[in-house]
Tab-separated table of C-alpha atoms and ligand atoms in Angstrom:
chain	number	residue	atom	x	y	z
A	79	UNK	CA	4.643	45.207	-6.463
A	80	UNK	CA	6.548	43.175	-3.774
A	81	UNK	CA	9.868	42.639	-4.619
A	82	UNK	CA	12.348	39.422	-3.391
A	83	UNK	CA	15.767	40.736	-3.118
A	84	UNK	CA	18.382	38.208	-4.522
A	85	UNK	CA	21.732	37.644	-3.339
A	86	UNK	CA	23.859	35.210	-6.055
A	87	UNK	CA	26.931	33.393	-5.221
A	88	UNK	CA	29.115	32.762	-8.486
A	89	UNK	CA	29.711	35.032	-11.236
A	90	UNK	CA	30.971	32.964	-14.113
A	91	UNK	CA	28.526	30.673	-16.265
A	92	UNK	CA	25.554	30.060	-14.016
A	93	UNK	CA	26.054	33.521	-12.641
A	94	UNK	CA	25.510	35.153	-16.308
A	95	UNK	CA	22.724	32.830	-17.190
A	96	UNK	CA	20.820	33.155	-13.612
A	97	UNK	CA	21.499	36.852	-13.681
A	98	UNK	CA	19.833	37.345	-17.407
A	99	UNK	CA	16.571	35.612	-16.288
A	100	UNK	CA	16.232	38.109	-13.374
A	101	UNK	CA	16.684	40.480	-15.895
A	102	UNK	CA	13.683	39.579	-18.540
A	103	UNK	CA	11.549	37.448	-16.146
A	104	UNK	CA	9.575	40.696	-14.736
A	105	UNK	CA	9.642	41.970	-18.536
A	106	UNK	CA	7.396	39.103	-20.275
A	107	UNK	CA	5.943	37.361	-16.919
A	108	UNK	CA	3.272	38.505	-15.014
A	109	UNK	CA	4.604	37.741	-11.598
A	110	UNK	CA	3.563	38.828	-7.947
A	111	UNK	CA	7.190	39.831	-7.463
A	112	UNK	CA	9.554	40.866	-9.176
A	113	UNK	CA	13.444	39.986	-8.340
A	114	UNK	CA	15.494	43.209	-7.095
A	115	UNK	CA	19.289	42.258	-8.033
A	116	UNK	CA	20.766	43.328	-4.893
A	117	UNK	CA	23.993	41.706	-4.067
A	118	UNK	CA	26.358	39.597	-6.347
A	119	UNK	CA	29.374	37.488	-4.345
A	120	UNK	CA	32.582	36.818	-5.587
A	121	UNK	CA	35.667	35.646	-5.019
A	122	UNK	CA	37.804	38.378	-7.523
A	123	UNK	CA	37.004	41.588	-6.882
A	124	UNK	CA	37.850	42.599	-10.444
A	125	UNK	CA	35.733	40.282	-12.021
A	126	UNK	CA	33.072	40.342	-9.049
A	127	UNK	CA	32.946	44.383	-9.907
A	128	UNK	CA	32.499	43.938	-13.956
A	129	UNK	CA	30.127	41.343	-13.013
A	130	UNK	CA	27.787	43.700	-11.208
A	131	UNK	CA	28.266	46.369	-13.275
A	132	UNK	CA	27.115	44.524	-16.448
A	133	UNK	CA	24.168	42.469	-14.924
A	134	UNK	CA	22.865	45.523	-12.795
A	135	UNK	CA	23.575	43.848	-9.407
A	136	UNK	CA	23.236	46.626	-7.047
A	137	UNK	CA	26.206	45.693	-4.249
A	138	UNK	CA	29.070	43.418	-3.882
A	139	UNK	CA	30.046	40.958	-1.069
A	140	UNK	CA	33.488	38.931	-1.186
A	141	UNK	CA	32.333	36.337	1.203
A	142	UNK	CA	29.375	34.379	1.200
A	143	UNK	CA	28.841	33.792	4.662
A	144	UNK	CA	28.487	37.237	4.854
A	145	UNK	CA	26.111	37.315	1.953
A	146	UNK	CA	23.609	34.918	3.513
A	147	UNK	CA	23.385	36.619	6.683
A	148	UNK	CA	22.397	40.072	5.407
A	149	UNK	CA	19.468	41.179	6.110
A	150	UNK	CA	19.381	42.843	2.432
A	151	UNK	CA	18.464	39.252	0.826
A	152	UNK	CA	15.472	37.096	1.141
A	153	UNK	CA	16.917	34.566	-2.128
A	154	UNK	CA	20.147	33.025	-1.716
A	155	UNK	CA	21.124	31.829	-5.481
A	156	UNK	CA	23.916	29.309	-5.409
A	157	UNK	CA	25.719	29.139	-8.740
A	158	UNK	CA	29.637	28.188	-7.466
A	159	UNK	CA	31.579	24.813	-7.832
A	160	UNK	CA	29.413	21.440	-6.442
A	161	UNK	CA	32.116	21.756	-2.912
A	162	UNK	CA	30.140	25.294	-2.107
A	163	UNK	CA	26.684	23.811	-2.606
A	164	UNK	CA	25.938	22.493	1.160
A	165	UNK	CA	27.568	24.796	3.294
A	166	UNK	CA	25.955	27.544	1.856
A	167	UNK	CA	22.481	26.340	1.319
A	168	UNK	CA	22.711	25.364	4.824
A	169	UNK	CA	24.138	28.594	5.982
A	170	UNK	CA	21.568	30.868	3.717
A	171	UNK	CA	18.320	28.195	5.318
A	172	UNK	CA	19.429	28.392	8.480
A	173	UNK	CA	19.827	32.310	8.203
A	174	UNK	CA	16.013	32.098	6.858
A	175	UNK	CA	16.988	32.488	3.610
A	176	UNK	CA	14.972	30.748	0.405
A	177	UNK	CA	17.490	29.059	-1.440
A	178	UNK	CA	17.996	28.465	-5.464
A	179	UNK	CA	21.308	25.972	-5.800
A	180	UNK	CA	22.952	24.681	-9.045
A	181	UNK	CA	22.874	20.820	-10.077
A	182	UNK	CA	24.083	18.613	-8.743
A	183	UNK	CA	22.434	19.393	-5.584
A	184	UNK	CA	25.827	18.620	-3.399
A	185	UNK	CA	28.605	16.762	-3.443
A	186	UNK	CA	26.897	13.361	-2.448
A	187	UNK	CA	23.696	12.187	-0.949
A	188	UNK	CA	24.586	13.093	2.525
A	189	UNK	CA	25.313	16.719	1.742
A	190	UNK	CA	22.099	16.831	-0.040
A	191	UNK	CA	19.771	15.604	3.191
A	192	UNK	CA	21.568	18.129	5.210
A	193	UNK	CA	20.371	20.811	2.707
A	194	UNK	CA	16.971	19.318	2.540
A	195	UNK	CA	16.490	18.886	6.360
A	196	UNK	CA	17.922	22.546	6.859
A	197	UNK	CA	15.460	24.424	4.260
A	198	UNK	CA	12.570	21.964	6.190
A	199	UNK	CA	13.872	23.122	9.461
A	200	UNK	CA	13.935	26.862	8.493
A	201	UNK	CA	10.501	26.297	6.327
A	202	UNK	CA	11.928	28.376	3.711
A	203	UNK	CA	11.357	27.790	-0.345
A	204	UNK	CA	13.987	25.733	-2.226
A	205	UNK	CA	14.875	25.095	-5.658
A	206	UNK	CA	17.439	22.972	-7.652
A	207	UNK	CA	18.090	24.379	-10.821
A	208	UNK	CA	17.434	21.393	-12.845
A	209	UNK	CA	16.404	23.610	-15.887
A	210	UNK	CA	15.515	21.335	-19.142
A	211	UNK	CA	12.455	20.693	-16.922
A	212	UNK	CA	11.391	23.893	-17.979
A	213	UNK	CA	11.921	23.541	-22.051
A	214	UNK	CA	8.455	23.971	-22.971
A	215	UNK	CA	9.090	20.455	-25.436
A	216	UNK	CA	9.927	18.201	-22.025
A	217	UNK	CA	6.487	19.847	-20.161
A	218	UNK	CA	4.811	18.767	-23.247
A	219	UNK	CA	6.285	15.343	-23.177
A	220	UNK	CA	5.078	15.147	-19.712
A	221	UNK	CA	1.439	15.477	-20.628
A	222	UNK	CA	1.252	13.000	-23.351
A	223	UNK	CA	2.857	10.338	-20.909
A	224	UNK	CA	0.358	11.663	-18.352
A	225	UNK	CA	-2.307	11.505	-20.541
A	226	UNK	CA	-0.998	8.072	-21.419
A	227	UNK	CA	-0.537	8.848	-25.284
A	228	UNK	CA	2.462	6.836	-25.286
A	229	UNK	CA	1.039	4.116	-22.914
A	230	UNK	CA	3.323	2.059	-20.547
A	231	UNK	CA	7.061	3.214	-20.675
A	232	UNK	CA	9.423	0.166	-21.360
A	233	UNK	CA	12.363	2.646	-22.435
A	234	UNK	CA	13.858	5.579	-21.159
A	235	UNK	CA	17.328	6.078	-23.316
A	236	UNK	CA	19.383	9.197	-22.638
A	237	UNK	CA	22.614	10.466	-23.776
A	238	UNK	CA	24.573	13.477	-22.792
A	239	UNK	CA	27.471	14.450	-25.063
A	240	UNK	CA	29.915	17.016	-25.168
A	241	UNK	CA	33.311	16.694	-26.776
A	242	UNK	CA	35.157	19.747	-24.824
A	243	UNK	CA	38.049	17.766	-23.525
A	244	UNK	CA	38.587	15.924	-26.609
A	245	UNK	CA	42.147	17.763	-26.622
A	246	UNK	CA	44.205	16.635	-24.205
A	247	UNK	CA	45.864	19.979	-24.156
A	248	UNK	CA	42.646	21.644	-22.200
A	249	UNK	CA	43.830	23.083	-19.387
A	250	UNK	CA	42.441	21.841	-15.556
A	251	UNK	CA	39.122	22.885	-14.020
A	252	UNK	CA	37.206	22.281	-11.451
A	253	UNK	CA	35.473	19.952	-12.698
A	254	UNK	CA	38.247	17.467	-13.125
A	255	UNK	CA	38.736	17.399	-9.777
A	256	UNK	CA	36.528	15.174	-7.502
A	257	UNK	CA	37.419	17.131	-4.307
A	258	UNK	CA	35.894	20.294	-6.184
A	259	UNK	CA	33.146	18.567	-8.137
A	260	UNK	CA	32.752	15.150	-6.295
A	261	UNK	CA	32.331	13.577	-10.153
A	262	UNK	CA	32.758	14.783	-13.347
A	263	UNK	CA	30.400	14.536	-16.306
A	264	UNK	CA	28.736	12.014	-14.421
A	265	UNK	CA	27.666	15.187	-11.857
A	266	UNK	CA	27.559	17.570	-14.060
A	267	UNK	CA	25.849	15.684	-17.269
A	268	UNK	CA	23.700	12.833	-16.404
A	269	UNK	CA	22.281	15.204	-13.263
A	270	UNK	CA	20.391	16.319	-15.547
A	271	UNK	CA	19.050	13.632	-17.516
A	272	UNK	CA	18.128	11.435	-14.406
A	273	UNK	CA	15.831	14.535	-13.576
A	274	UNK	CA	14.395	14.802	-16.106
A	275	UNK	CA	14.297	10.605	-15.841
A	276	UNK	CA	12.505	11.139	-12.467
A	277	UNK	CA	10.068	13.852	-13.897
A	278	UNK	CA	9.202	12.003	-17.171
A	279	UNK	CA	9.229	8.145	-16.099
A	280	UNK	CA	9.643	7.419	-12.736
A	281	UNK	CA	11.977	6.587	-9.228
A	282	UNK	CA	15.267	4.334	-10.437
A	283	UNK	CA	15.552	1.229	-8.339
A	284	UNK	CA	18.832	-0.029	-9.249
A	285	UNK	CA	21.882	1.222	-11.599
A	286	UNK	CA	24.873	-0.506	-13.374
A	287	UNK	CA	27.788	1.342	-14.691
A	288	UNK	CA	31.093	2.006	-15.892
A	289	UNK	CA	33.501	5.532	-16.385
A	290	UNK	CA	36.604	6.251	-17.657
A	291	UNK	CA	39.137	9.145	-16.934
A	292	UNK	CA	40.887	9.090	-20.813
A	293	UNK	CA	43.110	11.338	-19.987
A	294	UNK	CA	44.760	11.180	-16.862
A	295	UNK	CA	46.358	14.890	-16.783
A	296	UNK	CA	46.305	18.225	-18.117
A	297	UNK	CA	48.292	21.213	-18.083
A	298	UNK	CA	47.645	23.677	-14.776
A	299	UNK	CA	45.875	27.348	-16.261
A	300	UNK	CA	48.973	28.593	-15.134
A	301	UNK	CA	51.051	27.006	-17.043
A	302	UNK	CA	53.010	25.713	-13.659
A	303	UNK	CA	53.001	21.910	-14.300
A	304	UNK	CA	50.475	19.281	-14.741
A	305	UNK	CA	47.707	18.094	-12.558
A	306	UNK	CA	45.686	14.647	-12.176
A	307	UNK	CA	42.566	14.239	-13.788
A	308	UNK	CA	40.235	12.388	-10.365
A	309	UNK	CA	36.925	13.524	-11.711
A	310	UNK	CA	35.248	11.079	-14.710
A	311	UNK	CA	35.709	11.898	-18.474
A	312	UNK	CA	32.660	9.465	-19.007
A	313	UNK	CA	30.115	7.278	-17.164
A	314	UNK	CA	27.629	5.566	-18.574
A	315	UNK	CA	25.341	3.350	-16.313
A	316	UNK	CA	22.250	1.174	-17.051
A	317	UNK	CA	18.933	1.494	-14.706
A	318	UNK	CA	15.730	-0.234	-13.872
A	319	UNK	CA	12.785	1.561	-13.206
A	320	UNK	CA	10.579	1.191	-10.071
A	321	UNK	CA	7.697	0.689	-12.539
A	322	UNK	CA	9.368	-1.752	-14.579
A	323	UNK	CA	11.069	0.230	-17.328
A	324	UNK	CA	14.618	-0.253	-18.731
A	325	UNK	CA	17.094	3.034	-18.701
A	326	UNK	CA	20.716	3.923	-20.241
A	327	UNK	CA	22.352	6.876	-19.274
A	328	UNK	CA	25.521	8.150	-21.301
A	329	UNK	CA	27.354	11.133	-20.162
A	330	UNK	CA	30.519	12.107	-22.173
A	331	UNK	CA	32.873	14.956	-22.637
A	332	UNK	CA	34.749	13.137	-25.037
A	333	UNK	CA	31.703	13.041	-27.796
A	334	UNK	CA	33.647	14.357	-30.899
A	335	UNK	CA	31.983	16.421	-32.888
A	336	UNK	CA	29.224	16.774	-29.786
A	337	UNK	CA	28.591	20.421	-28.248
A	338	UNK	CA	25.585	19.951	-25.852
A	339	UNK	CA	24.079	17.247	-27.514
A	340	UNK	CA	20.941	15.814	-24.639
A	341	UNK	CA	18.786	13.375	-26.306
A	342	UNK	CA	15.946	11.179	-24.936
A	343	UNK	CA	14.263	8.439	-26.722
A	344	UNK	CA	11.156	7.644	-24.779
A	345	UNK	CA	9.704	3.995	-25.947
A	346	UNK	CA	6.130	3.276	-24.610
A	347	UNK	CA	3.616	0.533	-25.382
A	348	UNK	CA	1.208	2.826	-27.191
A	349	UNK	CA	3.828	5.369	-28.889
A	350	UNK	CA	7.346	7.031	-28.478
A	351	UNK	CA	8.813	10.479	-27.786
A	352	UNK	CA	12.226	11.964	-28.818
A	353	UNK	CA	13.819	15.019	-27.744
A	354	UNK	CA	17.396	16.952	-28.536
A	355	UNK	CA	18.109	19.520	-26.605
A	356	UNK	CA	20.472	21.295	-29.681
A	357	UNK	CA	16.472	21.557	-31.137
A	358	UNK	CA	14.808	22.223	-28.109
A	359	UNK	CA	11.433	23.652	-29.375
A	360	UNK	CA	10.766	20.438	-31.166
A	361	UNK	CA	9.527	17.179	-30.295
A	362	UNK	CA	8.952	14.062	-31.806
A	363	UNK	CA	6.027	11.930	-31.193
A	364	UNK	CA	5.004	8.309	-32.591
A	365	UNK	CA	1.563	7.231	-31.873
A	366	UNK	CA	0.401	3.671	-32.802
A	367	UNK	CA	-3.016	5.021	-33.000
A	368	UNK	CA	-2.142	6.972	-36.104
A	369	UNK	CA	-3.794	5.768	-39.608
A	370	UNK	CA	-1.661	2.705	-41.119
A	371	UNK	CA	-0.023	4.329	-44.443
A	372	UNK	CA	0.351	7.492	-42.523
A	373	UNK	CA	2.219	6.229	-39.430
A	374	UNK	CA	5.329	7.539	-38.484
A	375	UNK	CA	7.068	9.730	-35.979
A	376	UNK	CA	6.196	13.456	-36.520
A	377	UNK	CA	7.705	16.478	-35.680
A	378	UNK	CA	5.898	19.076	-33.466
A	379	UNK	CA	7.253	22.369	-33.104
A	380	UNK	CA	6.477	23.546	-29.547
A	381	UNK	CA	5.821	27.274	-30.260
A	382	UNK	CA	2.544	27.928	-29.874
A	383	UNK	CA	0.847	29.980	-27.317
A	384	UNK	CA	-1.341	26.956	-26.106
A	385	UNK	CA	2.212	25.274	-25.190
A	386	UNK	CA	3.820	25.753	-21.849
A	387	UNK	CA	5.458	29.347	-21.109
A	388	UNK	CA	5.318	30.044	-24.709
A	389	UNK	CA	2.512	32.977	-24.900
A	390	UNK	CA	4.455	35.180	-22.626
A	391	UNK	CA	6.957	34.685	-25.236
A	392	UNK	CA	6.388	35.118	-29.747
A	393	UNK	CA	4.156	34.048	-32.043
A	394	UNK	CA	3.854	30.706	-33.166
A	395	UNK	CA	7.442	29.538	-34.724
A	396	UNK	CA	9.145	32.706	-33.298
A	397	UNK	CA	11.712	29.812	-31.583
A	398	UNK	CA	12.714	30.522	-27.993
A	399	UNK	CA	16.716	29.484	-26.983
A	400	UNK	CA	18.427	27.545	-23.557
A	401	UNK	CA	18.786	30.912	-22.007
A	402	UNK	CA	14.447	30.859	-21.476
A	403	UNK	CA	14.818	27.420	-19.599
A	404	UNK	CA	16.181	29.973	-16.628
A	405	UNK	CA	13.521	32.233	-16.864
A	406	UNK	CA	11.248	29.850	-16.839
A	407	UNK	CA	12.716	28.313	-13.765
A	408	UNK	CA	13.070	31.743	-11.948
A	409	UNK	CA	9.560	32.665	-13.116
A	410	UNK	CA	8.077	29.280	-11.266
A	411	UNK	CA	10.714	29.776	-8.336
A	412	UNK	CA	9.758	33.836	-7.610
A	413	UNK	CA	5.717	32.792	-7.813
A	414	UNK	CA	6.282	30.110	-5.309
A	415	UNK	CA	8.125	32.510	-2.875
A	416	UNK	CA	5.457	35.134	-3.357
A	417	UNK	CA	2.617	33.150	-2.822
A	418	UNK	CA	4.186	30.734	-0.157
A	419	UNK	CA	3.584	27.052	-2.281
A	420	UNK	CA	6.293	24.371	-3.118
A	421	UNK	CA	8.390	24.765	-5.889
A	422	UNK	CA	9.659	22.025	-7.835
A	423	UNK	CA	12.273	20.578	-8.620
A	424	UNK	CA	12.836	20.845	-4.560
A	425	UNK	CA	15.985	19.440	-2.832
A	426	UNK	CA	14.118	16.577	-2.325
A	427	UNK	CA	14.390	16.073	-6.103
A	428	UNK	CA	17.852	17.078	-5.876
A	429	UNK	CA	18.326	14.336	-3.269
A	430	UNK	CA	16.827	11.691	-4.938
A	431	UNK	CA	18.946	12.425	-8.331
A	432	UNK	CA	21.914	12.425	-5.799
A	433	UNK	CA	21.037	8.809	-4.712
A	434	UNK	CA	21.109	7.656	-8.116
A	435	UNK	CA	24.356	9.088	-9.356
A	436	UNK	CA	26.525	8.137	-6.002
A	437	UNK	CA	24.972	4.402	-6.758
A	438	UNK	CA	26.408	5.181	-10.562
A	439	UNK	CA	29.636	6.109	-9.071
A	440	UNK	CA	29.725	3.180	-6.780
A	441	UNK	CA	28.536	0.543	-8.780
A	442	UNK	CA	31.150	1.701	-11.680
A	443	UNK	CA	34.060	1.306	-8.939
A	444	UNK	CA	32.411	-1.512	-7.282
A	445	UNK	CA	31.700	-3.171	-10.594
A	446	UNK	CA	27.913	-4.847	-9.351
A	447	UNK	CA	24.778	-4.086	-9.675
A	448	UNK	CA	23.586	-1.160	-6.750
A	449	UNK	CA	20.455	-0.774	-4.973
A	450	UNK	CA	18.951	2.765	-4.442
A	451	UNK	CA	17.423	3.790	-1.254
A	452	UNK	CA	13.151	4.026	-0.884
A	453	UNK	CA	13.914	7.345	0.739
B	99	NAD	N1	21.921	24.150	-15.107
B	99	NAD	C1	22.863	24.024	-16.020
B	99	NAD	O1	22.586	23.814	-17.190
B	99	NAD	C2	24.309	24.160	-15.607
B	99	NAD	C3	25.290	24.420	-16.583
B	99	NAD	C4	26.604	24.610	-16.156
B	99	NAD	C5	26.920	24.507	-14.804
B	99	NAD	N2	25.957	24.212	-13.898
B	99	NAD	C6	26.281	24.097	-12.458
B	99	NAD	O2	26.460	25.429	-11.942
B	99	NAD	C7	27.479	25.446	-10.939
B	99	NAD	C8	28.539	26.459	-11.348
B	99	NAD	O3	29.072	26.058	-12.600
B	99	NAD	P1	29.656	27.123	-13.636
B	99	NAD	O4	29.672	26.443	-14.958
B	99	NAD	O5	28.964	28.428	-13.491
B	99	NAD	O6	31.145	27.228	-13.091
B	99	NAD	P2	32.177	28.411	-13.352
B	99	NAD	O7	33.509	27.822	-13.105
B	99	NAD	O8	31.893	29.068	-14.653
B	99	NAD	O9	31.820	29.438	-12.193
B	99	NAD	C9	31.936	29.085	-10.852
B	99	NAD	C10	31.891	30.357	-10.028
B	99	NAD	O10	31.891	29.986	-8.636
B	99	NAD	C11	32.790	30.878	-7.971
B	99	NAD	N3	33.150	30.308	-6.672
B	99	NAD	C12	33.664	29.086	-6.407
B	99	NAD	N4	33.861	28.959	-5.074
B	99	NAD	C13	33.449	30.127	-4.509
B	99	NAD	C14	33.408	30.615	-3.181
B	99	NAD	N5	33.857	29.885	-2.157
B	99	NAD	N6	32.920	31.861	-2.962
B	99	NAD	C15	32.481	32.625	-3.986
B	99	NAD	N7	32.507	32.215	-5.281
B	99	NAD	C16	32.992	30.989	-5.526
B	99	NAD	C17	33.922	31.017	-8.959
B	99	NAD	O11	34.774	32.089	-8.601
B	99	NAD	C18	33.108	31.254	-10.230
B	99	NAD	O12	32.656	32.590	-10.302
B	99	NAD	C19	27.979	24.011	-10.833
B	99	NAD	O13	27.315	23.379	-9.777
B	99	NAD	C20	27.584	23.384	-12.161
B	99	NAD	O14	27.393	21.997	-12.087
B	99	NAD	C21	24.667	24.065	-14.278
């Protein structure tokens, strides 16, 4: 079997997650390649070395533009801080490299055209790793609107809540710095949800928000001092659809009592769907066109094998977890490289959900109503 030789960036969160689904994906897919887990990059050799020895990565590489010119790798897998995301998807396309980079796609929407003109230039495959597009409940939300089950969408309604920084003692990250992150749940959080927007309903037309930084610094890791908070506790913004539809988007780190809480409530003329991603292999579904006494919103478990990805998986009710979203993503990603066809979400997609959150971010400093871009 052919094999595509990976080389990640980032060996923290994403890393562990990415680095499981090349792990299983070969296991329970058929695929026609498999990943070969050749070189992991890191900054900390330590933790770059237990890294590799736990995940099976073959070699180590300290800098990543030396990873993305070796001519060990075909995959470049970005999964470092939002800053890293251009300059070495750029460096990894134009080294003819396919690329597989971490939401949000960049930094803003002009870092995300360079990547997308680069990986068009260089005609190589390329990914964003929006992964809830890939929880077999959303594909299956996708084919009832498709199918028009729930007729014409008036209401897309998501939130995003996590309550991690709920203690103002946390310590500073990354991610509460906008040089590092360029926002802060806003990026990180409603990324996701205005892909899966995009996927489900439609392009966004125009946004109206507002964000707050509640508290305005933390304690340094070190314990060295204090640092200031630039990067959004919250933003929530309101959207029109292209189509028509009305949107709210709600991402929060300050959610109390709220681990990863995702939930969409999808409002159409004929019916509505619901989904939470703490109970991801469910999904909700209210169809006018049930009987009178009977009508009501039902739950479907989305475990059986005629669901999607689910019969390389258990049988029916044998639930899957978040970690499969990544295999599923990796699955679709490796096939497309093998066989030479798109893969989706692209960095077009990732460009596209870029446009919408920088017109987010500007319209909640701005405080108007802001336009997005046909293209
Ligand atoms: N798809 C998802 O559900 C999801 C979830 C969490 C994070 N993310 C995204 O994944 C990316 C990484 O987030 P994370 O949670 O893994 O962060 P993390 O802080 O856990 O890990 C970041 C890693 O990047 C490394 N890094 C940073 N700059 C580097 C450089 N110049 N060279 C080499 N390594 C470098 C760090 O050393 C660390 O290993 C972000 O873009 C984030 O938004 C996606």
């Amino acid at each position: 079997m052919e094999e595509i030789r990976v080389g990640i960036v980032g060996t923290k969160f994403m890393g562990r997650a990415h680095s499981n689904a090349y792990m299983d994906v070969a296991h329970f897919f058929e695929l026609p390649a498999a990943p070969a887990m050749e070189v992991a990059c890191g900054r900390n050799v330590s933790d770059l070395q237990a890294f590799a020895r736990r995940f099976g990565w073959q070699k180590t590489e300290t800098s990543w533009a030396r990873l993305v010119e070796r001519d060990d790798v075909d995959l470049v897998d970005i999964c470092t801080s939002n800053v890293t995301h251009m300059p070495i998807a750029v460096a990894a396309a134009k080294a003819g490299k396919h690329v597989f980079c971490e939401k949000p796609i960049a930094m803003n929407a002009d870092e995300a055209r360079q990547m997308l003109d680069a990986a068009r230039e260089a005609n190589v495959r390329h990914m964003v790793a929006f992964n809830y597009r890939r929880v077999p409940a959303i594909l299956l939300a996708k084919q009832l609107i498709d199918e028009g089950k729930i007729g014409t969408i008036r209401h897309f309604n998501a939130v995003y809540y996590q309550d991690w920084l709920v203690d103002p003692t946390f310590h500073m990250v990354w991610r509460h710095d906008v040089k590092e992150g360029g926002s802060g749940a806003h990026g990180d959080m409603n990324a996701h949800t205005v892909d899966l927007a995009r996927f489900l309903v439609g392009e966004i037309e125009a946004v109206s928000g507002a964000k707050e930084v509640f508290v305005k610094e933390r304690p340094l890791e070190d314990g060295s001092g204090v640092g200031t908070v630039t990067a959004d506790d919250a933003l929530y913004f309101i959207a029109r659809f292209r189509d028509g539809a009305l949107g709210t988007f709600m991402a929060t780190r300050f959610a109390t009592g709220r681990k990863n809480y995702l939930r969409l409530e999808i409002f159409g003329s004929a019916g509505a769907l619901v989904f939470n991603l703490e109970r991801l292999n469910e999904l909700e579904f209210y169809s006018r066109a049930d009987p009178g006494p009977e009508q009501g919103f039902r739950t479907i478990m989305v475990t059986a094998s005629s669901h999607p990805y689910i019969d390389a998986w258990w049988p029916a009710g044998h639930i899957i977890g978040w970690e499969h979203t990544f295999i599923h993503e990796v699955k679709d990603l490796l096939e497309g490289i093998a066989k030479g066809g798109a893969v989706y979400p692209d960095f077009y997609d990732g460009l596209r959900c870029q446009q919408v959150l920088d017109a987010a971010l500007q319209s909640a400093d701005e405080g108007r109503w802001i336009q997005i871009s046909e293209s």
